[in-house]
Amino acid sequence: MIRALFSLALLFLPLLAIAEPGIPAITMTTNEDGGQNYTVTLQILALMTVLTLLPAALMMMTSFTRIIIVLSILRQAMGVQSTPSNQVLIGLSLFLTFFIMHPVFDNSFTNGVQPYLDGEIEVGTAIDRTTLPFKEFMLAQTRESDIELFASISGHGPIETKADIPFSLLLPAFVTSELKTAFQIGFLIFIPFLIIDLVVASVLMAMGMMMLSPMLISLPFKLMLFVLIDGWALLMGTLASSFYV
């Protein structure tokens, strides 16, 4: 988790460019090759500043969005409005996100953050190395049609290779693709529970029990079905594998 926070924090290190001058104990040194190094004080200031952006980065640049939407749709399909609670769903989504994104976080930390902390590379190189694993992960999950859509909206020129796609264009395309994928998975999850609701409603109407809520009767059957097929393990495994197919 610490590696993940460091990796996500370094993604926003370009905000150093808008740091106001005149802050005490902050210096910038220009190397002979034109590179720039910053004092430890400025690095800590930048890190504390971008901590406020980490929740947005965690939700929009990782697998969190797809997971939380699918779990929410599952809860709605089963008819249990508050079980599991929102805290449980968010916690489960968060830890499953760290499980899925661990190779990305580890690669980003090893190649970008750790060499920068050891003083082996400069800020610009560290940012490029840190963002590359995230960009590769996001590109693998993003539909080309969504990239073309936002490229057309922004007036971006022709994109020859995936390496030419800027983050400003990749981010909205990635989120849009994740929303589409999440709702597709949610639709497939909804179908068996919907069939149970239809069967129970038809049986109740045939028996003349129109005043009895079909949702009340179908809930135990849906819970039993979900438990018998080992639904949680099946769902978690499917979500995790959907990112590395």
XYZ file of N, CA, C and O in Angstrom, residues 52-160:
436
model
N -4.175 15.188 -1.445
C -5.603 15.461 -1.605
C -6.145 14.923 -2.928
O -7.356 14.732 -3.067
N -5.254 14.676 -3.898
C -5.682 14.173 -5.199
C -5.610 12.654 -5.301
O -6.067 12.079 -6.290
N -5.031 12.017 -4.295
C -4.877 10.570 -4.348
C -6.211 9.816 -4.415
O -6.308 8.826 -5.141
N -7.254 10.207 -3.656
C -8.523 9.471 -3.800
C -9.076 9.504 -5.217
O -9.561 8.482 -5.712
N -9.000 10.669 -5.875
C -9.483 10.758 -7.256
C -8.644 9.881 -8.179
O -9.173 9.203 -9.074
N -7.320 9.893 -7.974
C -6.448 9.068 -8.803
C -6.720 7.590 -8.574
O -6.710 6.785 -9.515
N -6.956 7.214 -7.327
C -7.214 5.812 -7.005
C -8.497 5.327 -7.656
O -8.583 4.176 -8.119
N -9.506 6.174 -7.734
C -10.782 5.777 -8.316
C -10.762 5.804 -9.843
O -11.337 4.941 -10.500
N -10.095 6.803 -10.426
C -10.193 7.023 -11.861
C -9.074 6.389 -12.671
O -9.181 6.283 -13.894
N -7.984 5.961 -12.052
C -6.841 5.435 -12.800
C -6.552 3.982 -12.472
O -5.524 3.455 -12.889
N -7.436 3.345 -11.723
C -7.234 1.950 -11.334
C -8.497 1.153 -11.633
O -9.409 1.634 -12.306
N -8.539 -0.064 -11.129
C -9.685 -0.944 -11.347
C -10.834 -0.676 -10.391
O -11.851 -1.386 -10.446
N -10.715 0.324 -9.527
C -11.702 0.554 -8.477
C -13.088 0.837 -9.048
O -14.096 0.332 -8.533
N -13.150 1.639 -10.100
C -14.455 2.044 -10.655
C -15.269 0.841 -11.095
O -16.458 0.717 -10.771
N -14.647 -0.045 -11.853
C -15.368 -1.221 -12.349
C -15.848 -2.093 -11.199
O -16.987 -2.575 -11.192
N -14.999 -2.292 -10.205
C -15.326 -3.200 -9.107
C -16.487 -2.667 -8.284
O -17.442 -3.403 -7.986
N -16.443 -1.402 -7.897
C -17.488 -0.856 -7.030
C -18.831 -0.809 -7.738
O -19.883 -1.032 -7.130
N -18.837 -0.551 -9.053
C -20.095 -0.521 -9.795
C -20.692 -1.918 -9.889
O -21.904 -2.109 -9.690
N -19.871 -2.914 -10.174
C -20.371 -4.287 -10.276
C -20.925 -4.761 -8.939
O -21.995 -5.383 -8.886
N -20.239 -4.475 -7.853
C -20.728 -4.880 -6.533
C -22.026 -4.170 -6.174
O -22.916 -4.761 -5.554
N -22.146 -2.921 -6.561
C -23.389 -2.180 -6.292
C -24.550 -2.757 -7.092
O -25.672 -2.881 -6.583
N -24.298 -3.120 -8.345
C -25.343 -3.729 -9.170
C -25.733 -5.097 -8.615
O -26.914 -5.474 -8.614
N -24.744 -5.848 -8.124
C -25.037 -7.146 -7.516
C -25.964 -6.988 -6.318
O -26.944 -7.742 -6.166
N -25.675 -6.025 -5.467
C -26.526 -5.803 -4.295
C -27.938 -5.414 -4.711
O -28.924 -5.860 -4.112
N -28.046 -4.610 -5.763
C -29.366 -4.209 -6.245
C -30.114 -5.396 -6.844
O -31.323 -5.549 -6.643
N -29.395 -6.251 -7.580
C -30.040 -7.401 -8.211
C -30.549 -8.401 -7.177
O -31.603 -9.027 -7.357
N -29.816 -8.557 -6.077
C -30.233 -9.502 -5.042
C -31.374 -8.955 -4.197
O -32.027 -9.712 -3.480
N -31.593 -7.648 -4.254
C -32.696 -7.059 -3.508
C -32.381 -6.753 -2.070
O -33.289 -6.471 -1.281
N -31.087 -6.799 -1.696
C -30.678 -6.426 -0.338
C -30.117 -5.009 -0.412
O -28.981 -4.805 -0.822
N -30.905 -4.043 -0.031
C -30.570 -2.655 -0.283
C -29.385 -2.151 0.536
O -28.660 -1.270 0.104
N -29.191 -2.666 1.725
C -28.136 -2.140 2.593
C -27.207 -3.223 3.135
O -26.483 -2.988 4.085
N -27.244 -4.400 2.536
C -26.387 -5.502 2.977
C -25.745 -6.144 1.751
O -26.468 -6.644 0.873
N -24.438 -6.127 1.627
C -23.451 -5.519 2.530
C -23.551 -3.989 2.519
O -23.999 -3.411 1.529
N -23.087 -3.382 3.576
C -23.165 -1.937 3.689
C -22.184 -1.275 2.730
O -21.293 -1.911 2.171
N -22.364 0.049 2.562
C -21.464 0.783 1.672
C -20.019 0.697 2.136
O -19.104 0.622 1.320
N -19.811 0.720 3.451
C -18.441 0.619 3.965
C -17.797 -0.707 3.591
O -16.608 -0.756 3.251
N -18.586 -1.786 3.661
C -18.052 -3.099 3.309
C -17.724 -3.170 1.824
O -16.668 -3.680 1.419
N -18.624 -2.664 0.991
C -18.390 -2.685 -0.457
C -17.170 -1.858 -0.842
O -16.354 -2.279 -1.665
N -17.043 -0.681 -0.251
C -15.895 0.173 -0.567
C -14.602 -0.473 -0.091
O -13.586 -0.466 -0.797
N -14.623 -1.047 1.120
C -13.428 -1.715 1.623
C -13.043 -2.905 0.770
O -11.861 -3.105 0.447
N -14.037 -3.711 0.378
C -13.765 -4.862 -0.476
C -13.228 -4.422 -1.829
O -12.267 -5.011 -2.353
N -13.812 -3.376 -2.394
C -13.354 -2.853 -3.685
C -11.944 -2.302 -3.580
O -11.120 -2.482 -4.486
N -11.652 -1.648 -2.462
C -10.330 -1.057 -2.281
C -9.241 -2.118 -2.205
O -8.215 -2.027 -2.896
N -9.450 -3.148 -1.405
C -8.420 -4.173 -1.255
C -8.313 -5.051 -2.493
O -7.215 -5.510 -2.834
N -9.430 -5.279 -3.194
C -9.345 -6.007 -4.452
C -8.614 -5.175 -5.504
O -7.888 -5.719 -6.346
N -8.779 -3.859 -5.436
C -8.048 -2.967 -6.343
C -6.552 -3.059 -6.101
O -5.765 -3.144 -7.055
N -6.122 -3.047 -4.832
C -4.705 -3.190 -4.530
C -4.177 -4.549 -4.980
O -3.024 -4.659 -5.413
N -5.011 -5.584 -4.891
C -4.592 -6.914 -5.350
C -4.387 -6.918 -6.863
O -3.375 -7.440 -7.367
N -5.323 -6.336 -7.596
C -5.242 -6.318 -9.059
C -4.123 -5.410 -9.542
O -3.386 -5.730 -10.481
N -3.971 -4.251 -8.882
C -3.006 -3.255 -9.331
C -1.610 -3.469 -8.756
O -0.710 -2.660 -9.030
N -1.412 -4.521 -7.956
C -0.107 -4.715 -7.325
C 1.039 -4.782 -8.331
O 2.092 -4.152 -8.111
N 0.918 -5.518 -9.452
C 2.032 -5.505 -10.421
C 2.325 -4.110 -10.964
O 3.487 -3.759 -11.184
N 1.269 -3.311 -11.182
C 1.465 -1.952 -11.697
C 2.147 -1.078 -10.651
O 3.108 -0.357 -10.955
N 1.652 -1.132 -9.404
C 2.267 -0.342 -8.333
C 3.726 -0.746 -8.113
O 4.599 0.108 -7.941
N 3.971 -2.056 -8.123
C 5.322 -2.537 -7.865
C 6.279 -2.106 -8.980
O 7.412 -1.662 -8.714
N 5.828 -2.221 -10.223
C 6.659 -1.806 -11.354
C 6.917 -0.311 -11.327
O 8.045 0.156 -11.559
N 5.887 0.458 -11.006
C 6.030 1.912 -10.947
C 6.982 2.335 -9.844
O 7.831 3.214 -10.027
N 6.863 1.706 -8.688
C 7.724 2.057 -7.554
C 9.172 1.653 -7.810
O 10.107 2.407 -7.535
N 9.365 0.456 -8.348
C 10.717 -0.061 -8.557
C 11.477 0.732 -9.615
O 12.671 1.031 -9.443
N 10.799 1.078 -10.703
C 11.481 1.735 -11.820
C 11.475 3.258 -11.742
O 12.320 3.895 -12.384
N 10.525 3.822 -10.996
C 10.425 5.273 -10.967
C 10.652 5.910 -9.612
O 11.502 6.790 -9.464
N 9.914 5.460 -8.609
C 9.964 6.110 -7.300
C 11.258 5.791 -6.562
O 11.937 6.700 -6.059
N 11.618 4.519 -6.497
C 12.798 4.135 -5.724
C 14.091 4.748 -6.266
O 14.893 5.296 -5.495
N 14.340 4.703 -7.584
C 15.548 5.378 -8.086
C 15.555 6.872 -7.816
O 16.613 7.460 -7.572
N 14.376 7.505 -7.840
C 14.308 8.942 -7.561
C 14.631 9.229 -6.100
O 15.368 10.165 -5.777
N 14.091 8.405 -5.193
C 14.382 8.595 -3.775
C 15.851 8.337 -3.468
O 16.418 8.949 -2.553
N 16.477 7.450 -4.238
C 17.894 7.160 -4.044
C 18.797 8.181 -4.727
O 20.025 8.085 -4.609
N 18.200 9.135 -5.441
C 18.985 10.161 -6.114
C 19.639 9.704 -7.400
O 20.557 10.363 -7.896
N 19.180 8.591 -7.979
C 19.801 8.069 -9.192
C 19.260 8.723 -10.455
O 19.953 8.749 -11.475
N 18.038 9.220 -10.427
C 17.439 9.844 -11.598
C 16.808 11.165 -11.194
O 16.590 11.449 -10.014
N 16.512 11.994 -12.200
C 15.919 13.298 -11.955
C 14.400 13.201 -11.945
O 13.806 12.155 -12.213
N 13.766 14.345 -11.657
C 12.307 14.366 -11.508
C 11.614 13.979 -12.804
O 10.686 13.171 -12.818
N 12.053 14.563 -13.921
C 11.394 14.277 -15.193
C 11.455 12.811 -15.561
O 10.451 12.215 -15.986
N 12.616 12.208 -15.409
C 12.757 10.778 -15.700
C 11.925 9.939 -14.750
O 11.311 8.938 -15.152
N 11.886 10.343 -13.477
C 11.089 9.599 -12.494
C 9.608 9.638 -12.839
O 8.907 8.620 -12.709
N 9.135 10.792 -13.282
C 7.721 10.913 -13.644
C 7.404 10.020 -14.837
O 6.376 9.323 -14.862
N 8.271 10.021 -15.847
C 8.043 9.186 -17.034
C 8.018 7.707 -16.671
O 7.156 6.961 -17.126
N 8.965 7.277 -15.845
C 9.022 5.862 -15.462
C 7.853 5.470 -14.564
O 7.377 4.334 -14.609
N 7.401 6.394 -13.728
C 6.295 6.089 -12.817
C 4.969 6.007 -13.551
O 4.127 5.156 -13.246
N 4.766 6.877 -14.505
C 3.485 6.909 -15.217
C 3.373 5.826 -16.279
O 2.256 5.460 -16.661
N 4.481 5.299 -16.768
C 4.436 4.316 -17.850
C 3.638 3.063 -17.498
O 2.786 2.635 -18.301
N 3.828 2.417 -16.327
C 3.006 1.239 -16.005
C 1.512 1.560 -15.924
O 0.680 0.743 -16.350
N 1.167 2.728 -15.380
C -0.242 3.107 -15.315
C -0.808 3.321 -16.713
O -1.944 2.921 -17.007
N -0.026 3.941 -17.564
C -0.491 4.199 -18.922
C -0.697 2.902 -19.682
O -1.685 2.743 -20.415
N 0.221 1.948 -19.512
C 0.073 0.654 -20.176
C -1.160 -0.087 -19.672
O -1.893 -0.707 -20.461
N -1.398 -0.033 -18.364
C -2.587 -0.693 -17.800
C -3.864 -0.049 -18.333
O -4.803 -0.759 -18.729
N -3.912 1.266 -18.358
C -5.110 1.963 -18.807
C -5.357 1.742 -20.294
O -6.505 1.582 -20.722
N -4.287 1.721 -21.084
C -4.444 1.484 -22.520
C -4.993 0.087 -22.787
O -5.784 -0.113 -23.716
N -4.585 -0.888 -21.979
C -5.054 -2.259 -22.167
C -6.544 -2.399 -21.882
O -7.191 -3.321 -22.398
N -7.097 -1.511 -21.065
C -8.512 -1.583 -20.686
C -9.387 -0.595 -21.440
O -10.607 -0.587 -21.252
N -8.803 0.244 -22.285
C -9.539 1.307 -22.955
C -9.876 0.914 -24.384
O -9.016 0.424 -25.125
N -11.099 1.139 -24.775
C -11.522 0.855 -26.138
C -10.997 1.921 -27.098
O -10.948 3.106 -26.755
N -10.640 1.487 -28.288
C -10.140 2.430 -29.279
C -11.208 3.436 -29.683
O -10.898 4.587 -29.988
N -12.466 3.003 -29.674
C -13.545 3.917 -30.041
C -13.661 5.069 -29.050
O -13.946 6.210 -29.440
N -13.421 4.806 -27.768
C -13.473 5.868 -26.768
C -12.303 6.834 -26.927
O -12.452 8.050 -26.762
N -11.128 6.294 -27.264
C -9.979 7.163 -27.510
C -10.237 8.053 -28.716
O -9.953 9.264 -28.697
N -10.789 7.465 -29.763
C -11.086 8.253 -30.961
C -12.146 9.309 -30.679
O -12.093 10.416 -31.228
N -13.115 8.973 -29.822
C -14.159 9.925 -29.482
C -13.583 11.169 -28.818
O -13.852 12.302 -29.239
N -12.787 10.986 -27.786
C -12.237 12.130 -27.059
C -11.149 12.839 -27.871
O -10.943 14.039 -27.699
N -10.471 12.097 -28.746
C -9.513 12.750 -29.635
C -10.239 13.669 -30.604
O -9.762 14.768 -30.918
N -11.401 13.224 -31.055
C -12.201 14.058 -31.961
C -12.767 15.279 -31.242
O -12.777 16.389 -31.784
N -13.226 15.095 -30.016
C -13.791 16.212 -29.259
C -12.723 17.263 -28.959
O -12.974 18.469 -29.064
N -11.519 16.808 -28.597
C -10.453 17.738 -28.223
C -9.733 18.334 -29.423
O -8.897 19.226 -29.255
N -10.013 17.826 -30.615
C -9.325 18.320 -31.795
C -7.905 17.834 -31.905
O -7.080 18.451 -32.589
N -7.608 16.727 -31.250
C -6.249 16.168 -31.289
C -5.957 15.616 -32.672
O -6.837 15.080 -33.349
N -4.731 15.756 -33.100
C -4.332 15.263 -34.404
C -4.361 13.753 -34.476
O -4.684 13.069 -33.496
N -4.007 13.210 -35.619
C -4.006 11.753 -35.774
C -3.019 11.084 -34.815
O -1.909 11.572 -34.614
N -3.447 9.977 -34.243
C -2.622 9.235 -33.290
C -2.040 8.028 -34.008
O -2.775 7.120 -34.411
N -0.725 8.018 -34.167
C -0.075 6.937 -34.892
C 0.181 5.728 -34.003
O -0.042 4.590 -34.413
